[in-house]
Amino acid sequence: MTGIIDTHAHLDDPWFLPRIGEVLEELREKGVAAVITSGSEVPSSQRSVELARRFDMVFASVGVYPNEVDAAPADWLASIRDLAGQEKVAAIGEIGLDYGFSPDYDKKRQRDFLCAQLELARELGLPVVLHDRDADEDLLAILREYRPEGTIHRVASPPRYAEEFLGLGLHLGIGPQITYEEDGRNIRAFVRDMPLGQLLLETDAPFLPPACLAGQKADSSMIAWAAEEISRVRGDASPQEIVDIAAANSRRLFRLI
């Protein structure tokens, strides 16, 4: 496939970073046109901005991930605001709510961080990249208030919540998780009928390979497996057409050149 845009990866991960030039060249040869590398706290957001500055095919999102809010420095928001104004920053993210990773996280602090970053995105006119784990109701309540432009990253919510997100005009980021029998069940259910104009493709690389490569590190070229499964489930577009539609959606949402 050609023209692949991965809207969510972590290219600053130690798996990639020491050989990032080689990695990107390999991805280009495999049909990847662009990658948005996501920050999860201030240092990773800084690294993402630097990667976008160095490489034409890389763009960045900047933000503080819900599982990182307890460790955030006092000046975190000022740092994210400064980074968000840098060249080739496409979104505020990865931000959101995560109630499932640990019972010890402060949910109110997560919500406060999310709202502050939604306000920042509104101020700067940027879309958002949202993380949601076991927090559908609270996330929906906040999104109904702020009505941001953006996407639910690695969405795996029950179909009724996916429909709510779509109804708010949000995009849904679909990746190789759709190829797994159990973990992909909800995804296949809503992908079947969702508007293709709200579809994005992503990998969360290096964390999410397709089922046939489980246990390996993921990279952006593995979007091909997700496109093939989406095509199979829907039956109304070829895998390359899925890639092309999602790429056009990505360019429009994130204002990619």
PDB file of C-alpha atoms in Angstrom:
ATOM      1  CA  MET A   1       0.000   0.000   0.000  1.00  0.00           C
ATOM      2  CA  THR A   2       1.042   3.609  -0.499  1.00  0.00           C
ATOM      3  CA  GLY A   3       0.220   6.953   1.092  1.00  0.00           C
ATOM      4  CA  ILE A   4      -0.177   5.590   4.634  1.00  0.00           C
ATOM      5  CA  ILE A   5      -0.550   8.191   7.375  1.00  0.00           C
ATOM      6  CA  ASP A   6      -0.096   6.942  10.934  1.00  0.00           C
ATOM      7  CA  THR A   7      -1.899   9.451  13.134  1.00  0.00           C
ATOM      8  CA  HIS A   8      -0.524   8.091  16.405  1.00  0.00           C
ATOM      9  CA  ALA A   9       2.895   6.625  17.119  1.00  0.00           C
ATOM     10  CA  HIS A  10       5.656   7.127  19.666  1.00  0.00           C
ATOM     11  CA  LEU A  11       8.790   7.613  17.594  1.00  0.00           C
ATOM     12  CA  ASP A  12      10.689   8.910  20.627  1.00  0.00           C
ATOM     13  CA  ASP A  13      10.465   5.448  22.189  1.00  0.00           C
ATOM     14  CA  PRO A  14      13.901   3.891  22.863  1.00  0.00           C
ATOM     15  CA  TRP A  15      13.034   1.177  20.357  1.00  0.00           C
ATOM     16  CA  PHE A  16      13.065   3.771  17.546  1.00  0.00           C
ATOM     17  CA  LEU A  17      15.042   6.781  18.665  1.00  0.00           C
ATOM     18  CA  PRO A  18      18.655   5.555  18.398  1.00  0.00           C
ATOM     19  CA  ARG A  19      18.101   4.601  14.732  1.00  0.00           C
ATOM     20  CA  ILE A  20      15.283   6.958  13.819  1.00  0.00           C
ATOM     21  CA  GLY A  21      16.653   8.015  10.430  1.00  0.00           C
ATOM     22  CA  GLU A  22      16.930   4.396   9.318  1.00  0.00           C
ATOM     23  CA  VAL A  23      13.466   3.598  10.709  1.00  0.00           C
ATOM     24  CA  LEU A  24      11.836   6.431   8.770  1.00  0.00           C
ATOM     25  CA  GLU A  25      13.578   5.498   5.551  1.00  0.00           C
ATOM     26  CA  GLU A  26      12.344   1.908   5.917  1.00  0.00           C
ATOM     27  CA  LEU A  27       8.815   3.156   6.571  1.00  0.00           C
ATOM     28  CA  ARG A  28       8.928   5.367   3.492  1.00  0.00           C
ATOM     29  CA  GLU A  29       9.960   2.371   1.389  1.00  0.00           C
ATOM     30  CA  LYS A  30       6.964   0.452   2.798  1.00  0.00           C
ATOM     31  CA  GLY A  31       4.478   3.117   1.724  1.00  0.00           C
ATOM     32  CA  VAL A  32       4.273   5.353   4.799  1.00  0.00           C
ATOM     33  CA  ALA A  33       3.889   9.016   3.849  1.00  0.00           C
ATOM     34  CA  ALA A  34       3.635  10.666   7.279  1.00  0.00           C
ATOM     35  CA  VAL A  35       3.622   9.897  10.996  1.00  0.00           C
ATOM     36  CA  ILE A  36       2.291  11.972  13.877  1.00  0.00           C
ATOM     37  CA  THR A  37       4.477  11.208  16.882  1.00  0.00           C
ATOM     38  CA  SER A  38       2.691  11.764  20.160  1.00  0.00           C
ATOM     39  CA  GLY A  39       3.859  13.301  23.395  1.00  0.00           C
ATOM     40  CA  SER A  40       2.711  11.813  26.680  1.00  0.00           C
ATOM     41  CA  GLU A  41       4.311  14.313  29.078  1.00  0.00           C
ATOM     42  CA  VAL A  42       6.527  17.373  28.757  1.00  0.00           C
ATOM     43  CA  PRO A  43       9.862  15.652  27.914  1.00  0.00           C
ATOM     44  CA  SER A  44       8.320  13.306  25.339  1.00  0.00           C
ATOM     45  CA  SER A  45       6.429  16.242  23.832  1.00  0.00           C
ATOM     46  CA  GLN A  46       9.742  18.069  23.509  1.00  0.00           C
ATOM     47  CA  ARG A  47      11.282  15.044  21.796  1.00  0.00           C
ATOM     48  CA  SER A  48       8.308  14.780  19.456  1.00  0.00           C
ATOM     49  CA  VAL A  49       8.644  18.424  18.416  1.00  0.00           C
ATOM     50  CA  GLU A  50      12.351  17.907  17.781  1.00  0.00           C
ATOM     51  CA  LEU A  51      11.661  14.849  15.601  1.00  0.00           C
ATOM     52  CA  ALA A  52       9.120  16.846  13.594  1.00  0.00           C
ATOM     53  CA  ARG A  53      11.704  19.577  13.139  1.00  0.00           C
ATOM     54  CA  ARG A  54      14.318  17.117  11.872  1.00  0.00           C
ATOM     55  CA  PHE A  55      12.264  14.959   9.512  1.00  0.00           C
ATOM     56  CA  ASP A  56       9.897  16.050   6.745  1.00  0.00           C
ATOM     57  CA  MET A  57       7.527  13.085   7.140  1.00  0.00           C
ATOM     58  CA  VAL A  58       7.095  13.548  10.912  1.00  0.00           C
ATOM     59  CA  PHE A  59       4.578  15.765  12.679  1.00  0.00           C
ATOM     60  CA  ALA A  60       4.028  16.095  16.433  1.00  0.00           C
ATOM     61  CA  SER A  61       1.285  16.242  19.007  1.00  0.00           C
ATOM     62  CA  VAL A  62       2.032  17.579  22.480  1.00  0.00           C
ATOM     63  CA  GLY A  63       0.309  17.019  25.787  1.00  0.00           C
ATOM     64  CA  VAL A  64       0.175  15.265  29.137  1.00  0.00           C
ATOM     65  CA  TYR A  65      -1.288  11.766  29.145  1.00  0.00           C
ATOM     66  CA  PRO A  66      -3.664  10.887  32.014  1.00  0.00           C
ATOM     67  CA  ASN A  67      -1.299   8.361  33.584  1.00  0.00           C
ATOM     68  CA  GLU A  68       1.414  11.033  33.746  1.00  0.00           C
ATOM     69  CA  VAL A  69      -0.520  13.792  35.517  1.00  0.00           C
ATOM     70  CA  ASP A  70       0.697  12.916  39.017  1.00  0.00           C
ATOM     71  CA  ALA A  71       4.317  13.467  37.963  1.00  0.00           C
ATOM     72  CA  ALA A  72       3.738  16.651  35.960  1.00  0.00           C
ATOM     73  CA  PRO A  73       5.791  19.690  37.041  1.00  0.00           C
ATOM     74  CA  ALA A  74       4.103  22.849  38.257  1.00  0.00           C
ATOM     75  CA  ASP A  75       4.759  24.667  34.977  1.00  0.00           C
ATOM     76  CA  TRP A  76       3.532  21.821  32.739  1.00  0.00           C
ATOM     77  CA  LEU A  77       0.785  23.809  31.038  1.00  0.00           C
ATOM     78  CA  ALA A  78       3.085  26.692  30.127  1.00  0.00           C
ATOM     79  CA  SER A  79       5.536  24.178  28.674  1.00  0.00           C
ATOM     80  CA  ILE A  80       2.855  22.484  26.585  1.00  0.00           C
ATOM     81  CA  ARG A  81       1.555  25.873  25.386  1.00  0.00           C
ATOM     82  CA  ASP A  82       5.060  26.850  24.263  1.00  0.00           C
ATOM     83  CA  LEU A  83       5.595  23.542  22.472  1.00  0.00           C
ATOM     84  CA  ALA A  84       2.181  23.732  20.805  1.00  0.00           C
ATOM     85  CA  GLY A  85       3.256  26.913  19.053  1.00  0.00           C
ATOM     86  CA  GLN A  86       6.208  25.238  17.387  1.00  0.00           C
ATOM     87  CA  GLU A  87       6.352  24.369  13.696  1.00  0.00           C
ATOM     88  CA  LYS A  88       4.627  21.136  12.607  1.00  0.00           C
ATOM     89  CA  VAL A  89       2.713  20.602  15.854  1.00  0.00           C
ATOM     90  CA  ALA A  90      -0.546  19.155  14.583  1.00  0.00           C
ATOM     91  CA  ALA A  91      -2.551  18.582  17.788  1.00  0.00           C
ATOM     92  CA  ILE A  92      -2.791  18.653  21.555  1.00  0.00           C
ATOM     93  CA  GLY A  93      -2.375  15.079  22.672  1.00  0.00           C
ATOM     94  CA  GLU A  94      -2.181  12.473  23.934  1.00  0.00           C
ATOM     95  CA  ILE A  95      -4.648  13.675  26.552  1.00  0.00           C
ATOM     96  CA  GLY A  96      -7.722  12.128  28.141  1.00  0.00           C
ATOM     97  CA  LEU A  97      -8.884   9.897  30.965  1.00  0.00           C
ATOM     98  CA  ASP A  98      -7.690   6.480  32.116  1.00  0.00           C
ATOM     99  CA  TYR A  99      -9.564   4.781  34.936  1.00  0.00           C
ATOM    100  CA  GLY A 100      -8.445   1.247  34.136  1.00  0.00           C
ATOM    101  CA  PHE A 101      -4.659   1.217  34.305  1.00  0.00           C
ATOM    102  CA  SER A 102      -4.379   1.688  38.078  1.00  0.00           C
ATOM    103  CA  PRO A 103      -6.907   2.108  40.920  1.00  0.00           C
ATOM    104  CA  ASP A 104      -4.590   4.616  42.585  1.00  0.00           C
ATOM    105  CA  TYR A 105      -4.820   7.402  40.025  1.00  0.00           C
ATOM    106  CA  ASP A 106      -6.532  10.649  41.050  1.00  0.00           C
ATOM    107  CA  LYS A 107      -9.533  10.873  38.714  1.00  0.00           C
ATOM    108  CA  LYS A 108     -10.276  14.497  39.556  1.00  0.00           C
ATOM    109  CA  ARG A 109      -6.695  15.491  38.740  1.00  0.00           C
ATOM    110  CA  GLN A 110      -7.004  13.657  35.421  1.00  0.00           C
ATOM    111  CA  ARG A 111     -10.187  15.544  34.614  1.00  0.00           C
ATOM    112  CA  ASP A 112      -8.601  18.873  35.579  1.00  0.00           C
ATOM    113  CA  PHE A 113      -5.616  18.229  33.302  1.00  0.00           C
ATOM    114  CA  LEU A 114      -7.883  17.175  30.472  1.00  0.00           C
ATOM    115  CA  CYS A 115     -10.044  20.289  30.754  1.00  0.00           C
ATOM    116  CA  ALA A 116      -7.006  22.577  30.911  1.00  0.00           C
ATOM    117  CA  GLN A 117      -5.641  21.028  27.720  1.00  0.00           C
ATOM    118  CA  LEU A 118      -9.013  21.180  25.961  1.00  0.00           C
ATOM    119  CA  GLU A 119      -9.100  24.879  26.788  1.00  0.00           C
ATOM    120  CA  LEU A 120      -5.575  25.239  25.407  1.00  0.00           C
ATOM    121  CA  ALA A 121      -6.562  23.470  22.192  1.00  0.00           C
ATOM    122  CA  ARG A 122      -9.533  25.823  21.843  1.00  0.00           C
ATOM    123  CA  GLU A 123      -7.299  28.845  22.459  1.00  0.00           C
ATOM    124  CA  LEU A 124      -4.774  27.738  19.827  1.00  0.00           C
ATOM    125  CA  GLY A 125      -7.261  26.350  17.299  1.00  0.00           C
ATOM    126  CA  LEU A 126      -5.747  22.862  17.379  1.00  0.00           C
ATOM    127  CA  PRO A 127      -7.466  19.459  17.272  1.00  0.00           C
ATOM    128  CA  VAL A 128      -7.022  17.025  20.152  1.00  0.00           C
ATOM    129  CA  VAL A 129      -5.932  13.398  20.412  1.00  0.00           C
ATOM    130  CA  LEU A 130      -7.900  11.710  23.177  1.00  0.00           C
ATOM    131  CA  HIS A 131      -7.087   8.645  25.266  1.00  0.00           C
ATOM    132  CA  ASP A 132     -10.017   6.801  26.844  1.00  0.00           C
ATOM    133  CA  ARG A 133      -9.760   3.717  29.016  1.00  0.00           C
ATOM    134  CA  ASP A 134     -12.768   2.695  31.132  1.00  0.00           C
ATOM    135  CA  ALA A 135     -13.843   6.343  31.346  1.00  0.00           C
ATOM    136  CA  ASP A 136     -16.471   6.663  28.620  1.00  0.00           C
ATOM    137  CA  GLU A 137     -19.169   8.405  30.675  1.00  0.00           C
ATOM    138  CA  ASP A 138     -16.898  11.021  32.228  1.00  0.00           C
ATOM    139  CA  LEU A 139     -15.102  11.647  28.954  1.00  0.00           C
ATOM    140  CA  LEU A 140     -18.374  12.090  27.103  1.00  0.00           C
ATOM    141  CA  ALA A 141     -19.644  14.565  29.679  1.00  0.00           C
ATOM    142  CA  ILE A 142     -16.509  16.689  29.267  1.00  0.00           C
ATOM    143  CA  LEU A 143     -16.560  16.442  25.478  1.00  0.00           C
ATOM    144  CA  ARG A 144     -20.193  17.531  25.349  1.00  0.00           C
ATOM    145  CA  GLU A 145     -19.138  20.675  27.225  1.00  0.00           C
ATOM    146  CA  TYR A 146     -16.014  21.522  25.205  1.00  0.00           C
ATOM    147  CA  ARG A 147     -17.000  20.127  21.776  1.00  0.00           C
ATOM    148  CA  PRO A 148     -13.404  19.842  20.519  1.00  0.00           C
ATOM    149  CA  GLU A 149     -12.286  18.893  17.057  1.00  0.00           C
ATOM    150  CA  GLY A 150     -10.159  15.766  17.128  1.00  0.00           C
ATOM    151  CA  THR A 151      -9.988  12.003  17.480  1.00  0.00           C
ATOM    152  CA  ILE A 152     -10.393   9.202  19.977  1.00  0.00           C
ATOM    153  CA  HIS A 153      -7.058   7.412  19.831  1.00  0.00           C
ATOM    154  CA  ARG A 154      -6.974   3.601  19.772  1.00  0.00           C
ATOM    155  CA  VAL A 155     -10.705   3.560  20.382  1.00  0.00           C
ATOM    156  CA  ALA A 156     -12.016   0.290  21.831  1.00  0.00           C
ATOM    157  CA  SER A 157     -15.193   1.430  23.594  1.00  0.00           C
ATOM    158  CA  PRO A 158     -18.486  -0.435  23.268  1.00  0.00           C
ATOM    159  CA  PRO A 159     -20.308   0.534  20.059  1.00  0.00           C
ATOM    160  CA  ARG A 160     -22.830   2.756  21.843  1.00  0.00           C
ATOM    161  CA  TYR A 161     -20.009   5.025  23.029  1.00  0.00           C
ATOM    162  CA  ALA A 162     -18.297   4.994  19.661  1.00  0.00           C
ATOM    163  CA  GLU A 163     -21.594   6.207  18.202  1.00  0.00           C
ATOM    164  CA  GLU A 164     -21.695   9.006  20.789  1.00  0.00           C
ATOM    165  CA  PHE A 165     -18.164  10.093  19.880  1.00  0.00           C
ATOM    166  CA  LEU A 166     -19.059  10.082  16.212  1.00  0.00           C
ATOM    167  CA  GLY A 167     -22.176  12.096  16.966  1.00  0.00           C
ATOM    168  CA  LEU A 168     -19.967  14.775  18.499  1.00  0.00           C
ATOM    169  CA  GLY A 169     -18.097  14.998  15.212  1.00  0.00           C
ATOM    170  CA  LEU A 170     -14.967  13.247  16.481  1.00  0.00           C
ATOM    171  CA  HIS A 171     -12.838  10.939  14.389  1.00  0.00           C
ATOM    172  CA  LEU A 172     -11.989   7.412  15.518  1.00  0.00           C
ATOM    173  CA  GLY A 173      -8.427   6.106  15.352  1.00  0.00           C
ATOM    174  CA  ILE A 174      -8.384   2.460  14.269  1.00  0.00           C
ATOM    175  CA  GLY A 175      -5.250   0.346  14.313  1.00  0.00           C
ATOM    176  CA  PRO A 176      -4.028  -3.259  14.305  1.00  0.00           C
ATOM    177  CA  GLN A 177      -6.052  -3.993  17.447  1.00  0.00           C
ATOM    178  CA  ILE A 178      -8.984  -4.638  15.091  1.00  0.00           C
ATOM    179  CA  THR A 179      -7.236  -7.840  13.961  1.00  0.00           C
ATOM    180  CA  TYR A 180      -7.445  -9.477  17.420  1.00  0.00           C
ATOM    181  CA  GLU A 181     -10.363 -11.835  18.038  1.00  0.00           C
ATOM    182  CA  GLU A 182     -11.454 -10.573  21.470  1.00  0.00           C
ATOM    183  CA  ASP A 183      -9.876  -7.121  21.692  1.00  0.00           C
ATOM    184  CA  GLY A 184     -11.105  -6.268  18.210  1.00  0.00           C
ATOM    185  CA  ARG A 185     -14.710  -7.359  18.664  1.00  0.00           C
ATOM    186  CA  ASN A 186     -16.096  -3.949  19.660  1.00  0.00           C
ATOM    187  CA  ILE A 187     -14.018  -2.224  16.999  1.00  0.00           C
ATOM    188  CA  ARG A 188     -15.310  -4.443  14.207  1.00  0.00           C
ATOM    189  CA  ALA A 189     -18.865  -3.835  15.397  1.00  0.00           C
ATOM    190  CA  PHE A 190     -18.732  -0.049  14.976  1.00  0.00           C
ATOM    191  CA  VAL A 191     -16.318   0.060  12.044  1.00  0.00           C
ATOM    192  CA  ARG A 192     -18.833  -1.850   9.954  1.00  0.00           C
ATOM    193  CA  ASP A 193     -21.200   1.118   9.713  1.00  0.00           C
ATOM    194  CA  MET A 194     -19.267   4.213  10.811  1.00  0.00           C
ATOM    195  CA  PRO A 195     -18.912   7.122   8.368  1.00  0.00           C
ATOM    196  CA  LEU A 196     -15.648   6.724   6.492  1.00  0.00           C
ATOM    197  CA  GLY A 197     -15.191  10.483   6.661  1.00  0.00           C
ATOM    198  CA  GLN A 198     -14.443  10.099  10.390  1.00  0.00           C
ATOM    199  CA  LEU A 199     -11.934   7.250  10.072  1.00  0.00           C
ATOM    200  CA  LEU A 200      -8.256   7.614  10.930  1.00  0.00           C
ATOM    201  CA  LEU A 201      -5.567   4.926  10.937  1.00  0.00           C
ATOM    202  CA  GLU A 202      -2.876   4.524  13.585  1.00  0.00           C
ATOM    203  CA  THR A 203      -0.569   1.998  15.213  1.00  0.00           C
ATOM    204  CA  ASP A 204       0.407   3.353  18.649  1.00  0.00           C
ATOM    205  CA  ALA A 205       3.826   2.048  17.569  1.00  0.00           C
ATOM    206  CA  PRO A 206       5.819   0.386  18.988  1.00  0.00           C
ATOM    207  CA  PHE A 207       3.024  -0.984  21.165  1.00  0.00           C
ATOM    208  CA  LEU A 208       0.362  -2.515  18.911  1.00  0.00           C
ATOM    209  CA  PRO A 209       1.281  -5.013  16.164  1.00  0.00           C
ATOM    210  CA  PRO A 210      -1.410  -6.979  14.284  1.00  0.00           C
ATOM    211  CA  ALA A 211      -2.523 -10.302  15.734  1.00  0.00           C
ATOM    212  CA  CYS A 212      -0.428 -12.271  13.250  1.00  0.00           C
ATOM    213  CA  LEU A 213       2.689 -10.532  14.592  1.00  0.00           C
ATOM    214  CA  ALA A 214       1.734 -10.491  18.285  1.00  0.00           C
ATOM    215  CA  GLY A 215       4.760 -10.103  20.506  1.00  0.00           C
ATOM    216  CA  GLN A 216       6.730  -8.056  17.982  1.00  0.00           C
ATOM    217  CA  LYS A 217       7.291  -4.320  18.072  1.00  0.00           C
ATOM    218  CA  ALA A 218       4.856  -2.358  15.891  1.00  0.00           C
ATOM    219  CA  ASP A 219       5.739   0.189  13.247  1.00  0.00           C
ATOM    220  CA  SER A 220       3.632   2.441  11.042  1.00  0.00           C
ATOM    221  CA  SER A 221       3.682   0.123   8.026  1.00  0.00           C
ATOM    222  CA  MET A 222       1.546  -2.337  10.011  1.00  0.00           C
ATOM    223  CA  ILE A 223      -1.429  -0.089   9.320  1.00  0.00           C
ATOM    224  CA  ALA A 224      -1.743  -2.239   6.191  1.00  0.00           C
ATOM    225  CA  TRP A 225      -3.170  -5.097   8.295  1.00  0.00           C
ATOM    226  CA  ALA A 226      -5.723  -2.765   9.873  1.00  0.00           C
ATOM    227  CA  ALA A 227      -6.773  -1.459   6.448  1.00  0.00           C
ATOM    228  CA  GLU A 228      -7.218  -4.994   5.160  1.00  0.00           C
ATOM    229  CA  GLU A 229      -9.416  -5.930   8.126  1.00  0.00           C
ATOM    230  CA  ILE A 230     -11.504  -2.763   7.857  1.00  0.00           C
ATOM    231  CA  SER A 231     -12.002  -3.477   4.160  1.00  0.00           C
ATOM    232  CA  ARG A 232     -13.047  -7.059   4.921  1.00  0.00           C
ATOM    233  CA  VAL A 233     -15.490  -6.025   7.658  1.00  0.00           C
ATOM    234  CA  ARG A 234     -17.126  -3.251   5.636  1.00  0.00           C
ATOM    235  CA  GLY A 235     -17.046  -4.717   2.144  1.00  0.00           C
ATOM    236  CA  ASP A 236     -17.459  -1.309   0.488  1.00  0.00           C
ATOM    237  CA  ALA A 237     -13.838  -0.248  -0.117  1.00  0.00           C
ATOM    238  CA  SER A 238     -10.538  -1.897  -0.942  1.00  0.00           C
ATOM    239  CA  PRO A 239      -7.656  -1.768   1.560  1.00  0.00           C
ATOM    240  CA  GLN A 240      -5.909   0.884  -0.538  1.00  0.00           C
ATOM    241  CA  GLU A 241      -9.116   2.922  -0.685  1.00  0.00           C
ATOM    242  CA  ILE A 242      -9.359   2.703   3.117  1.00  0.00           C
ATOM    243  CA  VAL A 243      -5.783   3.999   3.373  1.00  0.00           C
ATOM    244  CA  ASP A 244      -6.518   6.811   0.915  1.00  0.00           C
ATOM    245  CA  ILE A 245      -9.722   7.894   2.662  1.00  0.00           C
ATOM    246  CA  ALA A 246      -8.088   7.857   6.096  1.00  0.00           C
ATOM    247  CA  ALA A 247      -5.088   9.799   4.753  1.00  0.00           C
ATOM    248  CA  ALA A 248      -7.362  12.488   3.318  1.00  0.00           C
ATOM    249  CA  ASN A 249      -9.190  12.690   6.657  1.00  0.00           C
ATOM    250  CA  SER A 250      -5.849  12.987   8.476  1.00  0.00           C
ATOM    251  CA  ARG A 251      -4.617  15.786   6.239  1.00  0.00           C
ATOM    252  CA  ARG A 252      -7.858  17.696   6.718  1.00  0.00           C
ATOM    253  CA  LEU A 253      -8.129  17.251  10.508  1.00  0.00           C
ATOM    254  CA  PHE A 254      -4.489  17.902  11.356  1.00  0.00           C
ATOM    255  CA  ARG A 255      -3.814  20.417   8.556  1.00  0.00           C
ATOM    256  CA  LEU A 256      -0.941  18.350   7.257  1.00  0.00           C
ATOM    257  CA  ILE A 257       0.903  19.665   4.223  1.00  0.00           C
TER     258      ILE A 257
END
